[in-house]
mmCIF file of C-alpha atoms in Angstrom:
data_model
loop_
_atom_site.group_PDB
_atom_site.id
_atom_site.type_symbol
_atom_site.label_atom_id
_atom_site.label_comp_id
_atom_site.label_asym_id
_atom_site.label_seq_id
_atom_site.Cartn_x
_atom_site.Cartn_y
_atom_site.Cartn_z
ATOM 1 C CA UNK A 1 -57.329 -46.603 39.951
ATOM 2 C CA UNK A 2 -58.090 -45.914 43.586
ATOM 3 C CA UNK A 3 -54.422 -46.262 44.423
ATOM 4 C CA UNK A 4 -53.105 -43.943 41.707
ATOM 5 C CA UNK A 5 -51.192 -40.961 43.079
ATOM 6 C CA UNK A 6 -49.073 -38.268 41.436
ATOM 7 C CA UNK A 7 -45.467 -38.080 42.598
ATOM 8 C CA UNK A 8 -43.554 -34.838 42.253
ATOM 9 C CA UNK A 9 -39.880 -35.403 41.504
ATOM 10 C CA UNK A 10 -39.142 -31.714 42.169
ATOM 11 C CA UNK A 11 -40.745 -31.668 45.609
ATOM 12 C CA UNK A 12 -39.803 -35.261 46.345
ATOM 13 C CA UNK A 13 -43.257 -36.048 47.648
ATOM 14 C CA UNK A 14 -46.727 -37.141 46.638
ATOM 15 C CA UNK A 15 -49.114 -34.466 45.414
ATOM 16 C CA UNK A 16 -52.142 -34.400 47.689
ATOM 17 C CA UNK A 17 -53.389 -30.852 47.103
ATOM 18 C CA UNK A 18 -56.760 -29.644 45.908
ATOM 19 C CA UNK A 19 -60.164 -29.135 47.392
ATOM 20 C CA UNK A 20 -61.610 -31.742 49.717
ATOM 21 C CA UNK A 21 -64.458 -31.986 47.197
ATOM 22 C CA UNK A 22 -62.289 -32.709 44.161
ATOM 23 C CA UNK A 23 -62.867 -36.157 42.629
ATOM 24 C CA UNK A 24 -59.341 -37.393 42.010
ATOM 25 C CA UNK A 25 -59.853 -41.139 41.657
ATOM 26 C CA UNK A 26 -62.546 -43.712 41.255
ATOM 27 C CA UNK A 27 -62.671 -47.411 41.955
ATOM 28 C CA UNK A 28 -64.069 -49.192 38.913
ATOM 29 C CA UNK A 29 -65.300 -52.771 39.115
ATOM 30 C CA UNK A 30 -66.632 -54.851 36.246
ATOM 31 C CA UNK A 31 -69.587 -56.645 37.758
ATOM 32 C CA UNK A 32 -70.097 -60.316 37.016
ATOM 33 C CA UNK A 33 -72.924 -61.637 34.879
ATOM 34 C CA UNK A 34 -76.180 -62.429 36.556
ATOM 35 C CA UNK A 35 -77.439 -65.940 35.910
ATOM 36 C CA UNK A 36 -79.964 -64.514 33.458
ATOM 37 C CA UNK A 37 -77.274 -62.586 31.569
ATOM 38 C CA UNK A 38 -75.143 -65.723 31.350
ATOM 39 C CA UNK A 39 -78.112 -67.651 29.945
ATOM 40 C CA UNK A 40 -78.661 -64.880 27.385
ATOM 41 C CA UNK A 41 -75.016 -65.120 26.280
ATOM 42 C CA UNK A 42 -75.289 -68.887 25.765
ATOM 43 C CA UNK A 43 -78.554 -68.373 23.898
ATOM 44 C CA UNK A 44 -76.786 -66.015 21.469
ATOM 45 C CA UNK A 45 -74.374 -68.823 20.572
ATOM 46 C CA UNK A 46 -77.326 -71.147 20.006
ATOM 47 C CA UNK A 47 -79.039 -68.563 17.800
ATOM 48 C CA UNK A 48 -75.878 -68.090 15.727
ATOM 49 C CA UNK A 49 -74.844 -71.741 15.356
ATOM 50 C CA UNK A 50 -77.791 -73.935 16.321
ATOM 51 C CA UNK A 51 -75.691 -75.626 19.022
ATOM 52 C CA UNK A 52 -77.600 -76.031 22.277
ATOM 53 C CA UNK A 53 -76.311 -75.781 25.827
ATOM 54 C CA UNK A 54 -78.178 -78.366 27.877
ATOM 55 C CA UNK A 55 -79.541 -77.230 31.234
ATOM 56 C CA UNK A 56 -76.909 -79.192 33.162
ATOM 57 C CA UNK A 57 -74.123 -77.436 31.211
ATOM 58 C CA UNK A 58 -75.512 -73.974 31.928
ATOM 59 C CA UNK A 59 -75.925 -74.855 35.601
ATOM 60 C CA UNK A 60 -72.352 -76.132 35.741
ATOM 61 C CA UNK A 61 -70.942 -72.953 34.161
ATOM 62 C CA UNK A 62 -72.779 -70.872 36.757
ATOM 63 C CA UNK A 63 -71.631 -73.113 39.619
ATOM 64 C CA UNK A 64 -67.984 -72.883 38.560
ATOM 65 C CA UNK A 65 -67.806 -69.180 37.689
ATOM 66 C CA UNK A 66 -70.528 -67.391 39.684
ATOM 67 C CA UNK A 67 -70.815 -65.160 36.613
ATOM 68 C CA UNK A 68 -67.166 -64.026 36.373
ATOM 69 C CA UNK A 69 -67.205 -62.748 32.748
ATOM 70 C CA UNK A 70 -63.806 -63.994 31.604
ATOM 71 C CA UNK A 71 -64.370 -67.462 33.076
ATOM 72 C CA UNK A 72 -67.873 -67.786 31.582
ATOM 73 C CA UNK A 73 -66.550 -66.960 28.127
ATOM 74 C CA UNK A 74 -63.445 -69.115 28.501
ATOM 75 C CA UNK A 75 -65.388 -72.232 29.522
ATOM 76 C CA UNK A 76 -67.958 -71.804 26.761
ATOM 77 C CA UNK A 77 -65.323 -71.036 24.119
ATOM 78 C CA UNK A 78 -63.241 -74.075 25.044
ATOM 79 C CA UNK A 79 -66.289 -76.358 25.016
ATOM 80 C CA UNK A 80 -67.523 -75.081 21.629
ATOM 81 C CA UNK A 81 -64.364 -74.243 19.687
ATOM 82 C CA UNK A 82 -61.188 -75.720 21.170
ATOM 83 C CA UNK A 83 -62.728 -79.117 21.911
ATOM 84 C CA UNK A 84 -62.818 -80.981 18.595
ATOM 85 C CA UNK A 85 -66.069 -82.739 19.428
ATOM 86 C CA UNK A 86 -67.580 -79.403 20.422
ATOM 87 C CA UNK A 87 -67.125 -78.029 16.912
ATOM 88 C CA UNK A 88 -69.871 -80.353 15.733
ATOM 89 C CA UNK A 89 -72.834 -78.007 16.057
ATOM 90 C CA UNK A 90 -75.306 -80.891 16.037
ATOM 91 C CA UNK A 91 -73.917 -82.104 19.367
ATOM 92 C CA UNK A 92 -75.310 -80.295 22.420
ATOM 93 C CA UNK A 93 -72.945 -79.067 25.133
ATOM 94 C CA UNK A 94 -73.327 -81.030 28.367
ATOM 95 C CA UNK A 95 -71.932 -80.626 31.877
ATOM 96 C CA UNK A 96 -69.157 -83.172 31.318
ATOM 97 C CA UNK A 97 -67.661 -81.035 28.568
ATOM 98 C CA UNK A 98 -67.730 -77.989 30.844
ATOM 99 C CA UNK A 99 -65.801 -79.940 33.505
ATOM 100 C CA UNK A 100 -63.230 -80.902 30.867
ATOM 101 C CA UNK A 101 -62.935 -77.240 29.863
ATOM 102 C CA UNK A 102 -62.412 -76.237 33.507
ATOM 103 C CA UNK A 103 -59.591 -78.727 33.931
ATOM 104 C CA UNK A 104 -57.950 -77.596 30.688
ATOM 105 C CA UNK A 105 -58.026 -73.938 31.737
ATOM 106 C CA UNK A 106 -56.534 -74.693 35.134
ATOM 107 C CA UNK A 107 -53.783 -76.983 33.860
ATOM 108 C CA UNK A 108 -52.838 -74.699 30.958
ATOM 109 C CA UNK A 109 -52.492 -71.754 33.380
ATOM 110 C CA UNK A 110 -54.030 -69.464 30.785
ATOM 111 C CA UNK A 111 -53.180 -65.770 30.963
ATOM 112 C CA UNK A 112 -56.032 -64.676 33.201
ATOM 113 C CA UNK A 113 -55.376 -67.394 35.782
ATOM 114 C CA UNK A 114 -51.622 -66.824 35.604
ATOM 115 C CA UNK A 115 -52.149 -63.127 36.384
ATOM 116 C CA UNK A 116 -54.364 -64.112 39.293
ATOM 117 C CA UNK A 117 -51.524 -66.242 40.658
ATOM 118 C CA UNK A 118 -49.116 -63.311 40.394
ATOM 119 C CA UNK A 119 -51.567 -61.138 42.328
ATOM 120 C CA UNK A 120 -51.450 -63.573 45.262
ATOM 121 C CA UNK A 121 -47.908 -62.407 46.010
ATOM 122 C CA UNK A 122 -49.076 -58.922 47.011
ATOM 123 C CA UNK A 123 -49.027 -58.480 50.780
ATOM 124 C CA UNK A 124 -52.419 -56.814 51.028
ATOM 125 C CA UNK A 125 -53.912 -59.650 48.984
ATOM 126 C CA UNK A 126 -52.238 -62.140 51.300
ATOM 127 C CA UNK A 127 -53.645 -60.416 54.387
ATOM 128 C CA UNK A 128 -57.171 -61.098 53.130
ATOM 129 C CA UNK A 129 -56.750 -64.437 51.357
ATOM 130 C CA UNK A 130 -54.582 -66.291 53.895
ATOM 131 C CA UNK A 131 -57.152 -66.486 56.730
ATOM 132 C CA UNK A 132 -59.770 -67.549 54.162
ATOM 133 C CA UNK A 133 -57.587 -70.488 53.103
ATOM 134 C CA UNK A 134 -56.890 -71.533 56.687
ATOM 135 C CA UNK A 135 -60.449 -70.944 57.904
ATOM 136 C CA UNK A 136 -58.931 -69.048 60.790
ATOM 137 C CA UNK A 137 -60.625 -66.316 62.816
ATOM 138 C CA UNK A 138 -57.753 -63.818 62.557
ATOM 139 C CA UNK A 139 -58.368 -60.611 60.603
ATOM 140 C CA UNK A 140 -55.206 -58.619 60.042
ATOM 141 C CA UNK A 141 -56.434 -56.731 57.007
ATOM 142 C CA UNK A 142 -57.906 -53.276 56.751
ATOM 143 C CA UNK A 143 -61.151 -52.437 55.016
ATOM 144 C CA UNK A 144 -59.127 -50.911 52.152
ATOM 145 C CA UNK A 145 -57.322 -54.269 51.763
ATOM 146 C CA UNK A 146 -60.655 -56.073 51.531
ATOM 147 C CA UNK A 147 -62.043 -53.493 49.108
ATOM 148 C CA UNK A 148 -58.941 -53.838 46.907
ATOM 149 C CA UNK A 149 -59.193 -57.648 46.761
ATOM 150 C CA UNK A 150 -62.896 -57.398 45.988
ATOM 151 C CA UNK A 151 -62.140 -54.923 43.196
ATOM 152 C CA UNK A 152 -59.747 -57.501 41.760
ATOM 153 C CA UNK A 153 -62.596 -60.009 41.755
ATOM 154 C CA UNK A 154 -60.729 -62.489 43.976
ATOM 155 C CA UNK A 155 -63.189 -62.276 46.850
ATOM 156 C CA UNK A 156 -66.982 -62.150 46.657
ATOM 157 C CA UNK A 157 -68.863 -59.019 47.694
ATOM 158 C CA UNK A 158 -70.876 -60.694 50.463
ATOM 159 C CA UNK A 159 -69.784 -61.308 54.060
ATOM 160 C CA UNK A 160 -67.978 -63.087 55.546
ATOM 161 C CA UNK A 161 -65.215 -62.926 52.910
ATOM 162 C CA UNK A 162 -64.901 -65.963 50.658
ATOM 163 C CA UNK A 163 -63.160 -66.776 47.393
ATOM 164 C CA UNK A 164 -65.267 -65.455 44.515
ATOM 165 C CA UNK A 165 -65.904 -68.730 42.670
ATOM 166 C CA UNK A 166 -64.924 -72.433 42.673
ATOM 167 C CA UNK A 167 -62.390 -72.064 39.837
ATOM 168 C CA UNK A 168 -60.459 -69.423 41.783
ATOM 169 C CA UNK A 169 -60.816 -71.620 44.881
ATOM 170 C CA UNK A 170 -59.048 -74.379 42.956
ATOM 171 C CA UNK A 171 -56.434 -72.226 41.242
ATOM 172 C CA UNK A 172 -55.244 -70.459 44.391
ATOM 173 C CA UNK A 173 -53.977 -73.561 46.280
ATOM 174 C CA UNK A 174 -52.687 -75.097 43.052
ATOM 175 C CA UNK A 175 -50.568 -72.046 42.358
ATOM 176 C CA UNK A 176 -49.345 -71.700 45.926
ATOM 177 C CA UNK A 177 -48.214 -75.361 45.937
ATOM 178 C CA UNK A 178 -46.961 -75.694 42.346
ATOM 179 C CA UNK A 179 -43.325 -76.226 43.390
ATOM 180 C CA UNK A 180 -44.390 -78.649 46.120
ATOM 181 C CA UNK A 181 -46.365 -80.851 43.734
ATOM 182 C CA UNK A 182 -43.397 -81.279 41.424
ATOM 183 C CA UNK A 183 -41.316 -82.463 44.399
ATOM 184 C CA UNK A 184 -43.714 -85.131 45.724
ATOM 185 C CA UNK A 185 -42.667 -88.627 44.647
ATOM 186 C CA UNK A 186 -46.112 -90.191 44.679
ATOM 187 C CA UNK A 187 -48.190 -91.782 41.910
ATOM 188 C CA UNK A 188 -51.945 -92.221 41.673
ATOM 189 C CA UNK A 189 -51.532 -95.870 40.650
ATOM 190 C CA UNK A 190 -50.155 -96.705 44.105
ATOM 191 C CA UNK A 191 -53.529 -95.989 45.691
ATOM 192 C CA UNK A 192 -55.961 -97.495 43.175
ATOM 193 C CA UNK A 193 -57.684 -100.669 44.407
ATOM 194 C CA UNK A 194 -58.446 -103.687 42.243
ATOM 195 C CA UNK A 195 -62.057 -102.538 41.856
ATOM 196 C CA UNK A 196 -60.885 -99.202 40.412
ATOM 197 C CA UNK A 197 -61.676 -97.194 43.557
ATOM 198 C CA UNK A 198 -59.219 -94.949 45.374
ATOM 199 C CA UNK A 199 -57.822 -96.291 48.666
ATOM 200 C CA UNK A 200 -58.181 -93.062 50.624
ATOM 201 C CA UNK A 201 -57.106 -94.698 53.892
ATOM 202 C CA UNK A 202 -53.740 -95.627 52.375
ATOM 203 C CA UNK A 203 -53.519 -92.188 50.772
ATOM 204 C CA UNK A 204 -54.067 -90.401 54.089
ATOM 205 C CA UNK A 205 -51.570 -92.685 55.859
ATOM 206 C CA UNK A 206 -48.990 -91.798 53.201
ATOM 207 C CA UNK A 207 -49.700 -88.087 53.658
ATOM 208 C CA UNK A 208 -49.383 -88.390 57.441
ATOM 209 C CA UNK A 209 -45.940 -89.953 57.072
ATOM 210 C CA UNK A 210 -44.927 -87.410 54.420
ATOM 211 C CA UNK A 211 -46.179 -84.507 56.577
ATOM 212 C CA UNK A 212 -44.031 -85.629 59.501
ATOM 213 C CA UNK A 213 -40.904 -85.708 57.368
ATOM 214 C CA UNK A 214 -41.438 -82.635 55.186
ATOM 215 C CA UNK A 215 -43.901 -80.150 56.694
ATOM 216 C CA UNK A 216 -41.391 -77.961 58.545
ATOM 217 C CA UNK A 217 -39.291 -77.551 55.411
ATOM 218 C CA UNK A 218 -42.176 -76.649 53.097
ATOM 219 C CA UNK A 219 -44.109 -74.432 55.496
ATOM 220 C CA UNK A 220 -40.877 -72.526 56.040
ATOM 221 C CA UNK A 221 -40.739 -71.812 52.296
ATOM 222 C CA UNK A 222 -44.386 -70.758 51.950
ATOM 223 C CA UNK A 223 -45.380 -67.112 51.838
ATOM 224 C CA UNK A 224 -48.778 -68.183 53.197
ATOM 225 C CA UNK A 225 -47.439 -69.868 56.330
ATOM 226 C CA UNK A 226 -50.639 -69.705 58.406
ATOM 227 C CA UNK A 227 -52.427 -71.751 55.759
ATOM 228 C CA UNK A 228 -49.381 -74.009 55.328
ATOM 229 C CA UNK A 229 -50.828 -77.286 56.719
ATOM 230 C CA UNK A 230 -53.999 -77.020 54.639
ATOM 231 C CA UNK A 231 -51.993 -76.123 51.530
ATOM 232 C CA UNK A 232 -49.674 -79.099 52.047
ATOM 233 C CA UNK A 233 -52.616 -81.505 52.181
ATOM 234 C CA UNK A 234 -54.190 -79.983 49.083
ATOM 235 C CA UNK A 235 -50.892 -80.059 47.199
ATOM 236 C CA UNK A 236 -50.390 -83.711 48.117
ATOM 237 C CA UNK A 237 -53.924 -84.613 47.035
ATOM 238 C CA UNK A 238 -53.572 -82.720 43.754
ATOM 239 C CA UNK A 239 -50.396 -84.654 42.970
ATOM 240 C CA UNK A 240 -52.267 -87.948 43.399
ATOM 241 C CA UNK A 241 -55.853 -87.268 42.431
ATOM 242 C CA UNK A 242 -55.019 -85.404 39.224
ATOM 243 C CA UNK A 243 -54.255 -88.821 37.782
ATOM 244 C CA UNK A 244 -57.972 -89.323 37.204
ATOM 245 C CA UNK A 245 -60.161 -87.458 39.673
ATOM 246 C CA UNK A 246 -60.479 -83.978 41.095
ATOM 247 C CA UNK A 247 -60.626 -82.137 44.405
ATOM 248 C CA UNK A 248 -63.348 -79.650 45.301
ATOM 249 C CA UNK A 249 -63.083 -77.444 48.362
ATOM 250 C CA UNK A 250 -65.000 -75.134 50.675
ATOM 251 C CA UNK A 251 -63.264 -72.578 52.843
ATOM 252 C CA UNK A 252 -63.912 -69.128 54.203
ATOM 253 C CA UNK A 253 -62.979 -66.728 56.950
ATOM 254 C CA UNK A 254 -64.177 -67.754 60.397
ATOM 255 C CA UNK A 255 -65.241 -71.285 59.412
ATOM 256 C CA UNK A 256 -62.427 -72.773 61.503
ATOM 257 C CA UNK A 257 -61.871 -75.512 58.969
ATOM 258 C CA UNK A 258 -61.265 -76.400 55.333
ATOM 259 C CA UNK A 259 -63.537 -78.982 53.690
ATOM 260 C CA UNK A 260 -62.238 -81.031 50.760
ATOM 261 C CA UNK A 261 -64.195 -83.408 48.556
ATOM 262 C CA UNK A 262 -62.178 -85.982 46.589
ATOM 263 C CA UNK A 263 -64.064 -87.179 43.497
ATOM 264 C CA UNK A 264 -62.764 -90.335 41.839
ATOM 265 C CA UNK A 265 -64.320 -92.119 38.832
ATOM 266 C CA UNK A 266 -64.987 -95.818 39.141
ATOM 267 C CA UNK A 267 -67.253 -98.269 37.338
ATOM 268 C CA UNK A 268 -70.894 -97.780 38.236
ATOM 269 C CA UNK A 269 -70.692 -94.820 40.613
ATOM 270 C CA UNK A 270 -68.363 -91.912 41.307
ATOM 271 C CA UNK A 271 -66.469 -92.293 44.579
ATOM 272 C CA UNK A 272 -66.886 -89.360 46.957
ATOM 273 C CA UNK A 273 -64.624 -88.894 49.971
ATOM 274 C CA UNK A 274 -64.939 -85.948 52.354
ATOM 275 C CA UNK A 275 -61.887 -84.631 54.212
ATOM 276 C CA UNK A 276 -62.103 -81.945 56.864
ATOM 277 C CA UNK A 277 -58.961 -80.119 58.030
ATOM 278 C CA UNK A 278 -58.871 -78.432 61.437
ATOM 279 C CA UNK A 279 -56.058 -76.761 63.335
ATOM 280 C CA UNK A 280 -56.245 -77.947 66.933
ATOM 281 C CA UNK A 281 -56.622 -74.875 69.136
ATOM 282 C CA UNK A 282 -58.323 -76.358 72.216
ATOM 283 C CA UNK A 283 -58.728 -79.694 73.938
ATOM 284 C CA UNK A 284 -58.419 -82.768 71.721
ATOM 285 C CA UNK A 285 -61.730 -84.399 72.682
ATOM 286 C CA UNK A 286 -63.684 -81.170 72.143
ATOM 287 C CA UNK A 287 -61.962 -80.566 68.794
ATOM 288 C CA UNK A 288 -62.735 -84.106 67.607
ATOM 289 C CA UNK A 289 -66.379 -83.933 68.718
ATOM 290 C CA UNK A 290 -66.894 -80.610 66.937
ATOM 291 C CA UNK A 291 -65.057 -81.832 63.856
ATOM 292 C CA UNK A 292 -67.111 -85.023 63.631
ATOM 293 C CA UNK A 293 -70.353 -83.054 63.738
ATOM 294 C CA UNK A 294 -69.179 -80.631 61.054
ATOM 295 C CA UNK A 295 -67.839 -83.438 58.878
ATOM 296 C CA UNK A 296 -71.090 -85.421 59.159
ATOM 297 C CA UNK A 297 -73.019 -82.413 57.879
ATOM 298 C CA UNK A 298 -70.586 -81.942 54.993
ATOM 299 C CA UNK A 299 -70.730 -85.648 54.064
ATOM 300 C CA UNK A 300 -74.522 -85.580 54.046
ATOM 301 C CA UNK A 301 -74.627 -82.432 51.916
ATOM 302 C CA UNK A 302 -72.183 -83.659 49.258
ATOM 303 C CA UNK A 303 -73.207 -87.340 49.287
ATOM 304 C CA UNK A 304 -69.836 -88.664 50.483
ATOM 305 C CA UNK A 305 -69.565 -92.311 51.459
ATOM 306 C CA UNK A 306 -66.281 -92.002 53.356
ATOM 307 C CA UNK A 307 -64.984 -89.353 55.758
ATOM 308 C CA UNK A 308 -61.614 -88.321 57.187
ATOM 309 C CA UNK A 309 -60.982 -85.717 59.886
ATOM 310 C CA UNK A 310 -57.456 -84.249 59.881
ATOM 311 C CA UNK A 311 -56.254 -82.384 62.982
ATOM 312 C CA UNK A 312 -53.064 -80.346 62.692
ATOM 313 C CA UNK A 313 -51.308 -79.696 66.015
ATOM 314 C CA UNK A 314 -48.938 -76.813 65.294
ATOM 315 C CA UNK A 315 -47.760 -76.526 68.904
ATOM 316 C CA UNK A 316 -44.571 -77.842 70.415
ATOM 317 C CA UNK A 317 -45.712 -81.407 71.067
ATOM 318 C CA UNK A 318 -43.414 -84.248 70.022
ATOM 319 C CA UNK A 319 -44.265 -85.941 66.753
ATOM 320 C CA UNK A 320 -44.780 -89.311 68.407
ATOM 321 C CA UNK A 321 -47.422 -87.712 70.645
ATOM 322 C CA UNK A 322 -49.389 -85.928 67.944
ATOM 323 C CA UNK A 323 -49.266 -88.607 65.247
ATOM 324 C CA UNK A 324 -52.229 -90.976 65.567
ATOM 325 C CA UNK A 325 -55.072 -92.612 63.667
ATOM 326 C CA UNK A 326 -58.424 -93.271 65.313
ATOM 327 C CA UNK A 327 -61.610 -94.861 64.054
ATOM 328 C CA UNK A 328 -64.625 -92.832 65.205
ATOM 329 C CA UNK A 329 -68.349 -92.847 64.568
ATOM 330 C CA UNK A 330 -69.865 -89.514 63.644
ATOM 331 C CA UNK A 331 -73.454 -88.345 64.145
ATOM 332 C CA UNK A 332 -75.829 -90.585 62.260
ATOM 333 C CA UNK A 333 -73.492 -93.579 62.596
ATOM 334 C CA UNK A 334 -71.105 -92.541 59.826
ATOM 335 C CA UNK A 335 -67.643 -94.161 60.219
ATOM 336 C CA UNK A 336 -64.833 -91.576 60.181
ATOM 337 C CA UNK A 337 -61.060 -91.899 60.365
ATOM 338 C CA UNK A 338 -59.364 -89.238 62.532
ATOM 339 C CA UNK A 339 -55.757 -88.354 61.682
ATOM 340 C CA UNK A 340 -53.505 -86.462 64.060
ATOM 341 C CA UNK A 341 -50.466 -84.620 62.728
#
């Protein structure tokens, strides 16, 4: 509504007249639910049907949506009505069912998420979202661009700018790499070990080889070129990990990196692998030292047992000079594989 203007076909121009004090347009934003309001909504379902949302389910809905009204309702509706088991009102809703609902919404590309993907094509949306995806320090957007993207609900209201919630954070790279994923000839079964775990070392080696052969072609096709290397890695991982696991991510403007957490089910304990992506902008040794420290903190926070540091060199160096694999030890003695590309 802020951007609505009257165009006069007779004068061939926009109508801008009127007093400086006239109110001609307003920006209207539907605020998200607070955590208390979300709890009240779930409690209404319990009062109507007797079906209980366990504490872990309510926490998971909040974690995934940050109160975005459509997403809160969509997750709860899928868990209670579209899931056959969820229609049994004697069975409480638990966090696992919410995760299943999240995956279903993302894969089905339901209307709301499809519209979000279409919005990403707008240039002023790109100016704000692209540096968030790359973690870069560059700000090419105006305050009106940022205000517009916040009005859309894509970016949170706090600073520095970040994607509004984890579901959007997952949908955005999925949508931007949808064509790429369909073109990758890789299967999850190739990287599953005999014990049921995911061989992330083999997976990263395969991506390194694939990146060398295909990155220039795909980055050239991307609208979001500055975030191209990070998007390629996420698209590759989605193509593999969607066979049984999932990828969670953390990124934001000015962070200088993108953190990915690969979650893979296996007997006894879920496998957690942390991957940090950096674009090399300074000396190699300094970049690795900084990356190892950041990755160690991320691994500790998310309980990862394995870590990989990916450094993208987008300069003019020859491939044979920037392709390497190094075993390093991060702070606290954590073993980390460093991948140069």
